[in-house]
Amino acid sequence: MKYSDLDPRLAAAVRVAKEGSEARKALRDIPEKKMSTPVIAFQRPPRDADELETAAASSFKMRGIRWLWPLRFAIGKLGLIGGLPDKGKGLISCNIIASVTANEPLPCNEGHSQQGSVIWLTAEDDIEDTVVPRLVAAGADLDRVHIVRMMREKGKQRMFSLITDIGALRRKIEAIGDVALIIIDPMTAYVGVGKVNNSMTSDVRGFLTPLTDLAAEKQVAIIGIMHFNKKADVTNAMLRIADSLAYVAAARHVYVVVDDVEVEHRRLFVKAKNNLSPDNNALSYMTGARKVGEDEETGEEIFAPYIIWGAEHVKVTATEAMQAEAEGGHSKHARNEASEFLQSRLAGGPVMADDLRDEAEANGISWRTLQRAKKELNIDTKKKRGSTRGKWLWSLPIPPRARNEDD
């Protein structure tokens, strides 16, 4: 048989094998004394040897980020929402589900979500008296919300596990067909008792990697709900998410919910991390309640809470919000201190905003507190003459001129 009669790849393999055999025979025929340098025979690796797979960057096709919630939660990525219990994380989940399943608008004119079905793993609330009423209150399409109850294995029921049951989750995504979002509330309830050490980075990565791979493979957004750890004195939001930074490292977006100490009964939904979009402002929200139906057995009216988003964004970072929450009652005192600082500092005339910020921080006054004091005092702002880099001047407001009695 000629090489030309074979598949090109097979022909190449035959040629290499033959040439290698002939070379080894020739080496054996050379007298040892005539060899000026030692010869090392090349051995081909076994067929089942490990192989490093690579591909040229030029072989990949570029594509843009596809968003479930524009600029906040991306399709094919893992996001996290963290906070203390009873701060509204579950209600926010219901609100997002309503946006995805029933095209409810997103807050602050941020548009609409990608439409589709939702798989919801919820372990802490009763489905009939809590979960479903809240979904109705949020305006969700119940037919498109698939609530995970239990895993069935060999005729027995058990909890779903992120460690062993990713394959079952993949098959459910394929069976439903149009899944856009998976919510896992809370993530720590689905890792099994004693099977994973949540403070060990290697353990957490071990089950998060298959989960993030699934999100990318099936092009679904995954949002995990997390409870803050017990480090109450820590005001870095990412250090409050569980006891391992592996959760934060695996997630592309991390948001936290905290009380807004400036407005009673108001809370903030604020970004701690977002690798895929520019910084965006926080959202504010309160909770309300509305009638969602009647109990068929008792005839009593059923009311359920829901999220009422604020009409405007809030300019605050996660660290600032958590610091203010930690200070609690000291917030009003801090604002008064900032007001006194501004009135004293601006009494002599306009001052550059950058200088005010540096001086305030040196005196223990946060930038957010200074801005609120600025708003309360109606401080005037204008760009410095001749400035090309956005240098701003702050000055005390000019009091209105007294009107003449004849006017």
mmCIF file of N, CA, C and O in Angstrom, residues 54-63:
data_model
loop_
_atom_site.group_PDB
_atom_site.id
_atom_site.type_symbol
_atom_site.label_atom_id
_atom_site.label_comp_id
_atom_site.label_asym_id
_atom_site.label_seq_id
_atom_site.Cartn_x
_atom_site.Cartn_y
_atom_site.Cartn_z
ATOM 1 N N THR A 54 -3.750 23.535 23.854
ATOM 2 C CA THR A 54 -3.660 24.980 23.649
ATOM 3 C C THR A 54 -4.335 25.338 22.340
ATOM 4 O O THR A 54 -4.581 24.484 21.486
ATOM 5 N N ALA A 55 -4.635 26.607 22.200
ATOM 6 C CA ALA A 55 -5.210 27.110 20.956
ATOM 7 C C ALA A 55 -4.792 28.558 20.796
ATOM 8 O O ALA A 55 -4.701 29.305 21.781
ATOM 9 N N ALA A 56 -4.508 28.959 19.577
ATOM 10 C CA ALA A 56 -4.105 30.336 19.307
ATOM 11 C C ALA A 56 -5.253 31.280 19.626
ATOM 12 O O ALA A 56 -6.430 30.960 19.400
ATOM 13 N N ALA A 57 -4.917 32.440 20.164
ATOM 14 C CA ALA A 57 -5.953 33.412 20.505
ATOM 15 C C ALA A 57 -6.772 33.793 19.276
ATOM 16 O O ALA A 57 -7.966 34.106 19.380
ATOM 17 N N SER A 58 -6.126 33.750 18.104
ATOM 18 C CA SER A 58 -6.819 34.116 16.873
ATOM 19 C C SER A 58 -7.909 33.127 16.487
ATOM 20 O O SER A 58 -8.750 33.413 15.633
ATOM 21 N N SER A 59 -7.905 31.942 17.101
ATOM 22 C CA SER A 59 -8.906 30.934 16.754
ATOM 23 C C SER A 59 -10.214 31.140 17.502
ATOM 24 O O SER A 59 -11.205 30.455 17.218
ATOM 25 N N PHE A 60 -10.224 32.080 18.473
ATOM 26 C CA PHE A 60 -11.435 32.328 19.245
ATOM 27 C C PHE A 60 -12.232 33.480 18.650
ATOM 28 O O PHE A 60 -11.664 34.423 18.099
ATOM 29 N N LYS A 61 -13.540 33.396 18.787
ATOM 30 C CA LYS A 61 -14.426 34.440 18.283
ATOM 31 C C LYS A 61 -14.808 35.372 19.425
ATOM 32 O O LYS A 61 -15.263 34.928 20.471
ATOM 33 N N MET A 62 -14.584 36.647 19.234
ATOM 34 C CA MET A 62 -14.939 37.615 20.263
ATOM 35 C C MET A 62 -16.457 37.776 20.351
ATOM 36 O O MET A 62 -17.157 37.683 19.346
ATOM 37 N N ARG A 63 -16.941 38.005 21.573
ATOM 38 C CA ARG A 63 -18.357 38.340 21.739
ATOM 39 C C ARG A 63 -18.511 39.241 22.961
ATOM 40 O O ARG A 63 -17.696 39.219 23.880
#
